[in-house]
């Protein structure tokens, strides 16, 4: 008994006077793994190798008496028993280890609290709940400047991808109706903006409801409140005394459209308002020249509205510029007007329905003015971090209010971020969803798979859709020494009976120094989103031009164009438009 007591008091003395103590055995693989993890993370720790000590067996016996754990490693932090190797790994991955090292052994209301119920937040919350974690989710929509609000699901569901694609579909239907005569139909119909808005909104309300049900089904506590940090383990319901604590937080607050800092800007709306606009938009000006401006211009024009786009510099910055310009030409040929190299300087209300827009050419300083019924700002988005009280965490943000992260980790160990709120990540729904899932798996399932932000397929849903994955020609040429570009024009068979069928285009950007590995795939044409999604798998798996040549086409489709590309851009051969 005396020996055990002495051993106990020796153990007590040792574990209380050293921050981290690992009772180990030199040959034990689990001990090796635990020690490796601590060493790799520069944590200071003391090791007692029991198999090298004459009283090792009695120490191990005493440890068993004390902790109920027979095996090694037996790990203590600040005198508290943490467990063995897998316990150490668990608390390393889910963030508790950092707290324990800070001598914080508190328990919290939730394992995970997600702030933001959009694509990224919901995906992360559901994944964590499926792993048995106790999860809370906050989602609150601040009304737009014009008072538009919406339900659970975030940007994509309410004011982004979903309504946008349905409006795009409506405009394609109009286009098909007007060309259907050649197929023997007389399908011309009149269009009613209100009907489209009402039906789209009805569909969205169903989705909101489904999301809420899913949270319930997954036992996720949903709080329809704005959350604000108090400290790294505590958030407050904005404007109330109520708080919830959590071991970890995921910031998934997304962004909202940016307004320009010009007089009268409040007269303009944004994509937050457009899809629920209760009046016919009339003559529309879209300010901006990227995804949102061009997609909205495409469907508004397609639905019959007088549409103008004000472009500050180039179309679709970051995208393949050959195709960006083809999109501009195509929109112009459909009747969309472009005001180039210009920015608005003032908006002035003229009666109930009219807005006078004053603008200036950024090069010549030439003035421009015209009157519109609706002005839509699509000049980028600002992350919603302003109300999170990130100062309380000492977390800095970028000028666009976004968070700098490393593998979705912020500088505060219990706080992560996913989705549009991350600096330098593509603002796309599947990116937010995938990043949320992978992050949660890394935290709670100790997996290692990281989000790949590089090879992200995407599509611009202009009337002729533009799908791409990988490098643009310009970026490839700036990165690789020897780039070869194969391309062709084609006319989709669907359009063959039109008097002036639209020219579509396909391009493969290849690395000639690496067996013509395909670095980038680009297609402008109908259903480009569907085509790109399929081919993206090939690009992800490292397909070469020869693989594309070996692939048998499906005839007659647009997608088969990639199996028959023979003309390289470098050959300067003129492209002849061919059928499918
Ligand atoms: P969000 O979906 O924006 O969700 C964030 C949520 O957090 C929101 O509900 C917000 O109100 C809430 N919130 C903010 N602050 C707080 C707080 N403090 N407390 C509680 N809740 C808070 N992507 C595509 O992939 N394909 C497309 O076709 C496409 N089209 C788009 C069209 C438009 C017009 C727009 C605007 C975007 C489009 N996107 C598209 C982008 C896509 O919608 C976003 O990338 C995606 O929704 C981002 O998801 P998220 O989870 O990061 O944020
Ligand atoms: P982007 O940030 O992509 O582009 C902003 C556009 O506005 C650029 O053309 C920019 O021009 C212009 N601009 C910026 N500031 C001003 C200003 N002060 N005055 C005039 N023009 C200005 O923003 P979007 O709003 O188009 O889209 C936001 C994001 O949403 C996209 O990046 C995309 O990830 C996502 N999205 C995805 C879609 C899809 O997947 N199909 C569809 C819609 C959105 P410049 O080039 O000169 O800087």
XYZ file of C-alpha atoms and ligand atoms in Angstrom:
681
model
C 0.000 0.000 0.000
C 2.823 2.330 0.920
C 4.497 1.769 -2.450
C 1.250 2.539 -4.291
C 0.724 5.673 -2.172
C 4.258 6.814 -2.884
C 3.768 6.085 -6.568
C 0.438 7.994 -6.469
C 1.990 11.026 -4.853
C 4.900 10.873 -7.290
C 2.441 10.745 -10.196
C 0.390 13.620 -8.695
C 3.488 15.684 -8.239
C 4.702 14.974 -11.758
C 1.435 15.579 -13.634
C 0.641 18.711 -11.633
C 4.028 20.230 -12.268
C 4.194 19.536 -15.987
C 1.716 20.869 -18.527
C 1.592 17.703 -20.625
C 2.729 14.281 -19.448
C 2.680 11.151 -21.588
C 3.124 7.801 -19.848
C 4.407 5.716 -22.707
C 6.242 2.581 -23.772
C 9.061 2.848 -26.268
C 7.827 0.082 -28.584
C 4.104 1.003 -28.514
C 2.861 2.323 -31.908
C 0.020 4.313 -30.288
C 2.487 5.991 -27.940
C 4.667 6.819 -30.942
C 1.655 8.334 -32.738
C 0.664 10.453 -29.720
C 4.215 11.698 -29.168
C 4.580 12.463 -32.882
C 1.406 14.570 -32.871
C 2.531 16.544 -29.843
C 6.035 17.028 -31.235
C 4.849 18.048 -34.699
C 2.659 20.721 -33.174
C 5.459 22.040 -30.978
C 3.573 21.264 -27.782
C 5.945 20.938 -24.814
C 5.493 17.585 -23.175
C 7.198 15.208 -20.759
C 7.458 11.509 -21.482
C 7.766 8.713 -18.968
C 8.804 5.539 -20.804
C 7.468 2.920 -18.453
C 9.325 0.028 -20.106
C 12.674 1.663 -19.317
C 11.960 2.047 -15.570
C 12.386 -0.651 -12.947
C 9.165 0.522 -11.213
C 7.395 0.919 -14.561
C 4.872 -1.886 -13.892
C 3.882 -0.442 -10.500
C 3.465 3.040 -12.038
C 1.252 1.516 -14.721
C -0.766 -0.255 -12.026
C -1.138 3.015 -10.123
C -2.196 4.797 -13.305
C -4.871 2.144 -13.830
C -6.137 2.580 -10.249
C -6.237 6.324 -10.762
C -7.775 6.586 -14.269
C -9.412 3.259 -15.061
C -7.222 3.080 -18.179
C -4.976 0.042 -18.405
C -3.182 0.840 -21.647
C -0.549 3.324 -22.747
C -0.199 6.036 -23.734
C -1.881 7.594 -20.742
C -1.908 11.330 -21.237
C -2.350 14.126 -18.677
C -2.755 17.839 -19.354
C -2.589 20.307 -16.455
C -2.979 17.330 -14.116
C -6.184 16.094 -15.787
C -6.353 12.717 -17.461
C -7.164 13.129 -21.166
C -7.018 9.436 -22.130
C -5.069 7.471 -24.682
C -3.928 8.068 -28.234
C -7.376 8.143 -29.887
C -8.673 10.501 -27.183
C -5.730 12.793 -27.834
C -6.409 12.666 -31.589
C -10.113 13.411 -31.029
C -9.427 16.475 -28.947
C -6.668 17.597 -31.294
C -9.050 17.498 -34.275
C -12.117 18.964 -32.593
C -10.152 21.762 -30.966
C -10.445 20.751 -27.309
C -6.697 20.139 -27.074
C -5.983 23.850 -27.473
C -8.449 24.609 -24.678
C -6.978 21.944 -22.418
C -3.511 23.364 -22.995
C -4.942 26.731 -21.919
C -6.208 24.943 -18.786
C -9.798 25.308 -19.998
C -11.757 22.121 -19.340
C -15.171 23.734 -19.633
C -18.017 21.970 -21.418
C -20.352 23.828 -23.785
C -24.019 23.893 -24.845
C -23.125 22.621 -28.325
C -20.301 20.781 -30.009
C -20.743 23.011 -33.052
C -22.522 26.283 -33.666
C -22.910 27.336 -37.301
C -23.564 30.981 -38.095
C -25.356 31.278 -41.420
C -27.971 28.969 -42.893
C -26.931 29.074 -46.536
C -25.229 26.501 -48.750
C -22.080 26.173 -46.625
C -23.672 26.477 -43.185
C -26.458 23.977 -43.732
C -24.114 21.451 -45.297
C -21.666 21.712 -42.373
C -24.435 21.548 -39.767
C -26.039 18.474 -41.320
C -22.713 16.685 -41.656
C -21.855 17.341 -38.005
C -25.310 16.206 -36.859
C -24.939 13.014 -38.907
C -21.748 12.320 -36.949
C -23.693 12.529 -33.712
C -22.631 16.034 -32.738
C -24.903 18.496 -30.960
C -25.387 21.348 -33.400
C -26.968 24.818 -33.364
C -27.522 26.934 -36.481
C -28.221 30.651 -36.605
C -29.673 32.201 -39.742
C -30.981 35.715 -40.062
C -31.664 37.745 -43.191
C -31.179 41.487 -42.871
C -33.737 43.149 -45.197
C -32.326 44.585 -48.410
C -32.301 48.366 -48.810
C -35.663 47.943 -50.528
C -37.054 45.790 -47.711
C -36.787 42.401 -49.424
C -36.419 39.485 -47.011
C -36.478 35.726 -47.423
C -36.367 32.422 -45.584
C -33.861 29.756 -44.637
C -31.384 28.505 -47.238
C -29.190 31.526 -47.951
C -28.344 33.274 -51.187
C -28.449 30.307 -53.568
C -31.977 29.241 -52.735
C -33.576 32.633 -52.261
C -31.842 35.260 -54.349
C -29.171 33.423 -56.318
C -28.750 30.216 -58.298
C -32.315 28.908 -57.997
C -34.381 31.943 -59.036
C -31.677 32.917 -61.542
C -31.805 29.536 -63.300
C -35.614 29.653 -63.411
C -35.579 33.141 -64.949
C -32.923 31.919 -67.412
C -35.209 28.994 -68.252
C -38.129 31.380 -68.793
C -36.114 33.443 -71.243
C -34.935 30.317 -73.118
C -38.571 29.230 -73.407
C -39.375 32.594 -74.960
C -36.501 32.182 -77.415
C -37.653 28.679 -78.307
C -41.228 29.854 -78.717
C -40.130 32.541 -81.132
C -38.115 30.120 -83.275
C -40.602 27.260 -83.072
C -42.442 28.351 -86.242
C -39.740 26.656 -88.301
C -40.528 23.414 -86.513
C -44.188 23.737 -87.460
C -45.487 25.322 -84.261
C -47.219 28.600 -83.724
C -46.210 28.923 -80.110
C -45.792 32.679 -79.607
C -47.199 33.536 -76.200
C -47.333 36.659 -74.099
C -45.149 36.945 -71.031
C -46.310 38.048 -67.590
C -43.571 39.107 -65.145
C -45.827 38.812 -62.092
C -46.751 35.201 -62.876
C -43.104 34.224 -63.165
C -42.215 36.023 -59.919
C -45.134 34.479 -58.029
C -44.384 30.946 -59.206
C -40.670 31.222 -58.532
C -41.315 32.641 -55.062
C -43.805 29.879 -54.327
C -41.198 27.291 -55.279
C -38.626 29.025 -53.061
C -40.986 29.057 -50.068
C -41.312 25.285 -50.443
C -37.535 24.961 -50.406
C -37.336 27.179 -47.273
C -39.814 24.912 -45.610
C -37.904 21.771 -46.641
C -34.699 23.183 -45.193
C -36.397 23.865 -41.885
C -37.811 20.341 -41.797
C -34.398 18.888 -42.557
C -32.819 20.780 -39.671
C -35.530 19.431 -37.379
C -35.102 15.899 -38.711
C -31.371 16.117 -38.055
C -31.985 17.457 -34.513
C -30.191 20.692 -35.293
C -31.372 23.604 -33.130
C -32.279 26.413 -35.534
C -32.292 29.991 -34.267
C -33.780 32.573 -36.622
C -31.579 35.286 -35.081
C -28.486 37.212 -35.971
C -25.516 35.875 -33.987
C -22.697 37.975 -32.599
C -19.518 36.750 -30.920
C -18.919 37.444 -27.243
C -15.778 35.333 -27.078
C -14.279 32.363 -28.891
C -16.749 29.948 -27.304
C -19.824 32.159 -26.900
C -22.282 33.963 -29.179
C -25.122 36.246 -28.313
C -28.534 36.509 -29.968
C -28.127 39.999 -31.450
C -29.940 42.619 -29.369
C -30.911 40.110 -26.652
C -29.418 38.788 -23.418
C -29.557 35.196 -24.611
C -26.302 33.407 -25.437
C -25.183 29.954 -26.519
C -21.772 28.424 -26.034
C -20.056 25.926 -28.301
C -16.770 24.110 -28.592
C -16.473 25.190 -32.238
C -17.999 27.764 -34.551
C -18.269 27.838 -38.315
C -18.800 31.268 -39.822
C -20.857 30.793 -42.997
C -22.475 34.204 -43.268
C -21.935 34.633 -47.022
C -22.166 38.075 -48.575
C -24.576 40.672 -49.847
C -24.450 42.817 -52.993
C -22.249 45.878 -52.789
C -23.739 49.317 -53.466
C -21.567 51.971 -55.108
C -20.809 55.047 -53.076
C -22.577 57.549 -55.346
C -25.459 59.976 -54.789
C -28.830 58.331 -55.283
C -27.429 54.777 -55.136
C -30.394 53.796 -52.931
C -32.656 54.160 -55.988
C -30.990 51.128 -57.525
C -31.829 47.551 -56.612
C -29.672 44.427 -56.595
C -30.101 40.726 -57.270
C -31.522 40.579 -53.719
C -34.646 42.375 -55.005
C -34.865 41.501 -58.702
C -36.361 38.003 -58.452
C -39.226 39.179 -56.243
C -39.798 42.565 -57.909
C -43.535 43.105 -57.826
C -43.594 45.400 -60.840
C -42.540 44.883 -64.403
C -38.849 45.962 -64.519
C -39.364 47.973 -67.723
C -36.253 49.551 -69.201
C -33.322 48.162 -67.195
C -29.721 49.203 -66.616
C -27.346 46.602 -65.159
C -24.174 48.004 -63.671
C -21.286 45.486 -63.664
C -19.953 43.027 -66.223
C -19.462 39.735 -64.481
C -21.612 36.661 -63.783
C -24.608 38.449 -62.275
C -24.815 41.441 -64.617
C -24.489 39.336 -67.781
C -26.815 36.574 -66.621
C -29.491 39.085 -65.622
C -28.981 41.012 -68.870
C -29.432 37.748 -70.763
C -32.727 36.753 -69.208
C -34.195 40.265 -68.991
C -33.502 40.817 -72.682
C -34.781 37.319 -73.427
C -38.015 38.126 -71.635
C -38.452 41.178 -73.812
C -37.144 44.044 -71.653
C -35.053 46.913 -72.980
C -31.705 46.028 -71.406
C -28.423 47.937 -71.093
C -25.201 46.870 -69.384
C -22.708 49.414 -68.063
C -19.211 47.915 -68.178
C -16.368 49.444 -66.181
C -13.520 47.553 -67.863
C -13.805 44.066 -69.384
C -16.478 41.388 -69.479
C -16.111 38.442 -67.105
C -12.740 39.215 -65.549
C -10.793 36.021 -64.873
C -12.623 34.026 -67.551
C -11.403 33.101 -71.007
C -11.490 36.423 -72.800
C -12.183 34.983 -76.289
C -15.391 33.558 -74.919
C -16.194 36.577 -72.733
C -16.127 38.698 -75.889
C -18.226 36.168 -77.804
C -20.824 36.417 -75.021
C -20.761 40.213 -75.389
C -21.221 39.917 -79.165
C -24.020 37.397 -78.763
C -25.866 39.545 -76.210
C -25.441 42.572 -78.473
C -26.830 40.641 -81.439
C -29.902 39.876 -79.321
C -30.447 43.557 -78.600
C -28.615 44.135 -75.300
C -26.916 47.542 -75.323
C -23.470 48.027 -73.797
C -22.037 51.240 -72.400
C -18.327 50.513 -72.277
C -15.595 51.845 -69.962
C -18.127 53.690 -67.859
C -19.281 53.939 -64.276
C -22.407 55.578 -62.889
C -21.808 58.826 -61.021
C -25.329 59.699 -59.840
C -28.896 58.378 -59.818
C -31.766 60.881 -59.693
C -35.416 60.016 -59.123
C -37.697 61.286 -61.894
C -41.283 60.622 -60.896
C -42.397 57.258 -59.518
C -41.138 55.007 -62.277
C -38.076 56.700 -63.728
C -34.466 56.965 -62.643
C -32.088 59.306 -64.420
C -28.616 57.729 -64.504
C -25.583 59.942 -64.940
C -22.326 58.216 -65.800
C -18.816 58.959 -66.953
C -16.397 57.256 -69.310
C -13.398 56.243 -67.203
C -10.931 56.995 -70.048
C -12.329 59.991 -71.932
C -14.333 61.442 -69.003
C -17.157 61.831 -71.500
C -20.517 62.182 -69.741
C -23.501 59.924 -70.343
C -27.072 60.122 -69.151
C -30.246 58.208 -69.763
C -33.484 57.361 -67.999
C -34.313 53.829 -66.838
C -37.171 52.227 -64.927
C -34.923 49.842 -63.014
C -31.229 50.057 -62.176
C -29.573 46.855 -60.915
C -26.174 47.035 -59.265
C -24.141 43.842 -59.836
C -20.713 45.125 -58.883
C -19.613 42.371 -56.520
C -20.511 41.290 -53.039
C -19.388 42.217 -49.523
C -19.088 39.559 -46.827
C -21.511 39.830 -43.875
C -18.903 39.920 -41.133
C -19.558 43.466 -39.941
C -22.180 42.469 -37.350
C -20.317 39.449 -35.995
C -18.247 41.463 -33.503
C -15.069 39.817 -34.745
C -13.115 42.381 -32.705
C -13.994 40.351 -29.644
C -11.954 37.518 -31.190
C -9.220 39.779 -32.546
C -10.006 38.481 -36.035
C -9.076 40.879 -38.833
C -11.029 41.106 -42.108
C -10.009 42.115 -45.626
C -11.309 45.326 -47.269
C -14.199 43.277 -48.741
C -14.947 42.151 -45.150
C -13.827 38.601 -45.957
C -11.852 36.319 -43.673
C -8.412 34.978 -44.440
C -8.331 31.288 -43.626
C -5.959 28.399 -44.005
C -7.880 25.217 -44.857
C -11.010 26.953 -43.511
C -9.326 27.666 -40.158
C -9.198 31.226 -38.874
C -6.473 32.411 -36.524
C -8.772 31.608 -33.581
C -8.616 27.879 -32.935
C -12.328 27.333 -32.227
C -13.534 29.439 -35.161
C -13.681 28.216 -38.765
C -15.208 29.667 -41.927
C -16.694 28.290 -45.150
C -18.343 29.638 -48.295
C -18.475 33.134 -49.734
C -17.070 34.653 -46.544
C -13.617 33.206 -47.302
C -11.138 35.517 -48.974
C -9.897 34.359 -52.396
C -12.285 31.403 -52.717
C -14.776 31.093 -55.602
C -18.221 32.364 -54.595
C -20.131 29.279 -55.683
C -22.685 27.074 -53.971
C -21.042 23.664 -54.542
C -17.760 25.105 -53.254
C -19.436 26.219 -50.012
C -21.220 22.871 -49.653
C -18.141 20.742 -50.261
C -15.876 22.896 -48.063
C -18.409 22.675 -45.206
C -18.670 18.899 -45.429
C -14.942 18.268 -45.695
C -14.169 20.638 -42.833
C -16.616 18.908 -40.489
C -15.246 15.500 -41.457
C -11.734 16.700 -40.678
C -12.840 18.071 -37.299
C -14.952 15.135 -36.141
C -13.876 12.160 -38.217
C -10.172 12.967 -38.313
C -10.095 12.700 -42.117
C -7.438 14.566 -44.061
C -9.183 15.462 -47.338
C -8.874 19.184 -48.038
C -11.046 21.362 -50.241
C -9.607 21.823 -53.727
C -10.370 25.425 -54.642
C -8.400 25.194 -57.889
C -10.261 22.812 -60.172
C -13.773 24.172 -59.809
C -16.120 23.778 -62.780
C -18.539 26.660 -63.285
C -21.067 27.998 -65.750
C -22.238 31.475 -66.642
C -25.928 31.134 -67.473
C -26.108 33.681 -70.277
C -28.497 32.823 -73.182
C -25.615 30.923 -74.763
C -24.245 29.292 -71.632
C -20.520 29.364 -70.951
C -19.110 26.405 -69.037
C -15.493 25.989 -68.037
C -13.145 24.102 -65.795
C -9.449 24.703 -65.199
C -7.216 27.356 -66.679
C -8.263 30.115 -69.049
C -5.967 30.452 -72.051
C -4.389 33.611 -70.609
C -3.751 32.115 -67.171
C -2.369 28.907 -68.685
C 0.048 30.868 -70.869
C 1.156 32.878 -67.838
C 1.767 29.689 -65.838
C 3.044 27.081 -68.337
C 5.814 27.391 -70.924
C 4.329 25.528 -73.825
C 0.572 25.850 -74.140
C -1.388 24.626 -77.161
C -5.013 25.564 -77.674
C -7.400 23.425 -79.738
C -10.682 25.013 -80.688
C -13.651 24.978 -83.026
C -16.946 26.659 -83.764
C -20.125 24.675 -84.133
C -23.825 25.133 -84.736
C -26.046 23.080 -82.417
C -28.433 20.916 -84.398
C -31.223 22.321 -82.216
C -30.664 25.694 -83.918
C -30.104 24.383 -87.436
C -33.511 25.482 -88.744
C -33.040 29.076 -87.614
C -32.364 31.605 -90.350
C -29.223 32.849 -88.588
C -28.124 30.071 -86.226
C -25.885 31.240 -83.382
C -22.260 30.178 -83.459
C -21.093 28.198 -80.492
C -17.499 27.552 -79.539
C -15.307 24.993 -77.780
C -11.729 25.240 -76.587
C -9.225 22.893 -74.947
C -6.152 24.479 -73.375
C -3.337 21.908 -73.252
C 0.147 21.626 -71.770
C 2.382 20.530 -74.668
C 5.229 19.793 -72.244
C 3.107 17.293 -70.352
C 1.609 14.966 -72.985
C -0.943 17.603 -73.930
C -2.600 17.336 -70.541
C -5.813 19.355 -70.683
C -5.388 22.369 -68.418
C -8.669 24.024 -69.273
C -11.923 23.170 -71.019
C -14.276 25.891 -72.237
C -17.568 25.705 -74.087
C -20.047 28.312 -75.217
C -23.377 26.838 -76.217
C -26.686 25.386 -75.066
C -26.567 23.328 -71.871
C -22.903 24.159 -71.328
C -23.396 23.579 -67.599
C -24.422 19.976 -68.146
C -21.593 19.345 -70.609
C -18.932 20.897 -68.390
C -20.021 18.984 -65.308
C -19.380 15.673 -67.087
C -16.096 16.577 -68.720
C -14.815 18.117 -65.455
C -14.346 14.596 -64.113
C -11.944 13.847 -66.963
C -10.009 17.043 -66.307
C -9.873 16.246 -62.586
C -8.439 12.817 -63.410
C -5.752 14.370 -65.616
C -7.131 13.683 -69.113
C -4.898 14.501 -72.099
C -5.844 15.678 -75.581
C -5.247 12.074 -76.761
C -7.823 10.841 -74.249
C -10.329 13.303 -75.685
C -9.434 12.128 -79.229
C -9.910 8.498 -78.178
C -13.312 9.186 -76.667
C -16.286 8.206 -78.845
C -18.710 11.059 -79.328
C -22.444 10.911 -78.814
C -24.069 12.017 -82.026
C -25.692 14.423 -82.581
C -24.822 16.461 -79.498
C -22.926 19.644 -78.727
C -20.688 17.805 -76.246
C -19.181 15.648 -79.010
C -17.295 18.699 -80.295
C -14.522 17.916 -77.780
C -13.896 14.494 -79.366
C -13.149 15.962 -82.773
C -10.982 19.040 -82.151
C -8.164 19.135 -84.689
C -7.407 22.813 -85.249
C -4.924 24.437 -82.955
C -5.201 28.159 -82.401
C -1.456 28.450 -83.011
C -1.952 27.148 -86.588
C -4.000 30.305 -87.331
C -6.353 28.186 -89.444
C -9.729 29.833 -89.983
C -12.532 28.104 -88.142
C -15.415 26.929 -90.274
C -18.701 26.554 -88.441
C -19.826 22.982 -88.668
C -22.985 21.251 -87.553
C -22.934 18.877 -84.599
P -25.086 32.294 -48.143
O -25.815 31.330 -49.001
O -25.122 33.716 -48.545
O -25.686 32.121 -46.665
C -25.318 32.945 -45.593
C -26.497 33.070 -44.636
O -26.053 33.625 -43.399
C -27.564 34.014 -45.171
O -28.839 33.459 -45.008
C -27.397 35.256 -44.286
O -28.572 35.996 -44.180
C -26.969 34.620 -42.979
N -26.281 35.507 -42.041
C -25.403 36.505 -42.321
N -24.943 37.045 -41.179
C -25.514 36.370 -40.160
C -25.428 36.457 -38.738
N -24.620 37.322 -38.137
N -26.196 35.619 -37.990
C -27.029 34.729 -38.568
N -27.145 34.603 -39.902
C -26.383 35.408 -40.693
N -23.445 29.896 -57.345
C -23.437 28.795 -58.127
O -22.733 27.835 -57.805
N -24.196 28.712 -59.255
C -25.004 29.725 -59.641
O -25.675 29.613 -60.659
C -25.045 30.887 -58.852
N -25.840 31.910 -59.191
C -25.907 32.998 -58.392
C -26.734 34.047 -58.767
C -26.820 35.172 -58.006
C -27.739 36.292 -58.409
C -26.051 35.267 -56.797
C -26.143 36.471 -55.915
C -25.210 34.248 -56.413
C -25.131 33.102 -57.222
N -24.283 32.038 -56.893
C -24.234 30.943 -57.683
C -23.415 32.101 -55.703
C -24.010 31.300 -54.523
O -25.330 31.706 -54.289
C -23.163 31.531 -53.278
O -21.827 31.219 -53.583
C -23.610 30.665 -52.102
O -24.949 30.897 -51.783
C -22.734 30.963 -50.895
O -23.144 30.192 -49.798
P -22.728 30.608 -48.303
O -23.207 29.498 -47.435
O -21.324 30.998 -48.257
O -23.567 31.936 -47.989
P -18.044 39.932 -59.417
O -17.273 40.254 -58.201
O -17.814 38.637 -60.086
O -17.834 41.074 -60.518
C -18.070 42.414 -60.244
C -18.305 43.179 -61.527
O -18.663 44.524 -61.209
C -17.071 43.259 -62.392
O -17.462 43.279 -63.742
C -16.456 44.600 -61.964
O -15.709 45.191 -62.980
C -17.692 45.433 -61.738
N -17.516 46.492 -60.750
C -16.945 46.399 -59.531
N -17.012 47.587 -58.889
C -17.620 48.443 -59.723
C -17.994 49.796 -59.631
N -17.732 50.503 -58.529
N -18.619 50.373 -60.665
C -18.899 49.665 -61.785
N -18.572 48.369 -61.953
C -17.947 47.759 -60.918
O -19.530 40.130 -58.964
P -20.943 39.615 -59.362
O -21.784 40.547 -58.576
O -21.184 39.500 -60.827
O -20.989 38.130 -58.782
C -20.624 37.783 -57.473
C -20.268 36.331 -57.395
O -21.437 35.527 -57.364
C -19.486 35.822 -58.591
O -18.110 36.032 -58.433
C -19.829 34.367 -58.646
O -18.864 33.601 -57.975
C -21.172 34.280 -57.962
N -22.157 33.985 -59.003
C -22.100 32.792 -59.652
C -22.944 32.524 -60.696
C -22.858 31.232 -61.419
O -22.235 30.306 -60.931
N -23.458 31.106 -62.583
C -23.937 33.484 -61.117
C -23.917 34.715 -60.379
C -23.051 34.927 -59.371
P -14.092 45.079 -63.087
O -13.832 43.849 -63.899
O -13.722 46.341 -63.756
O -13.556 44.977 -61.690
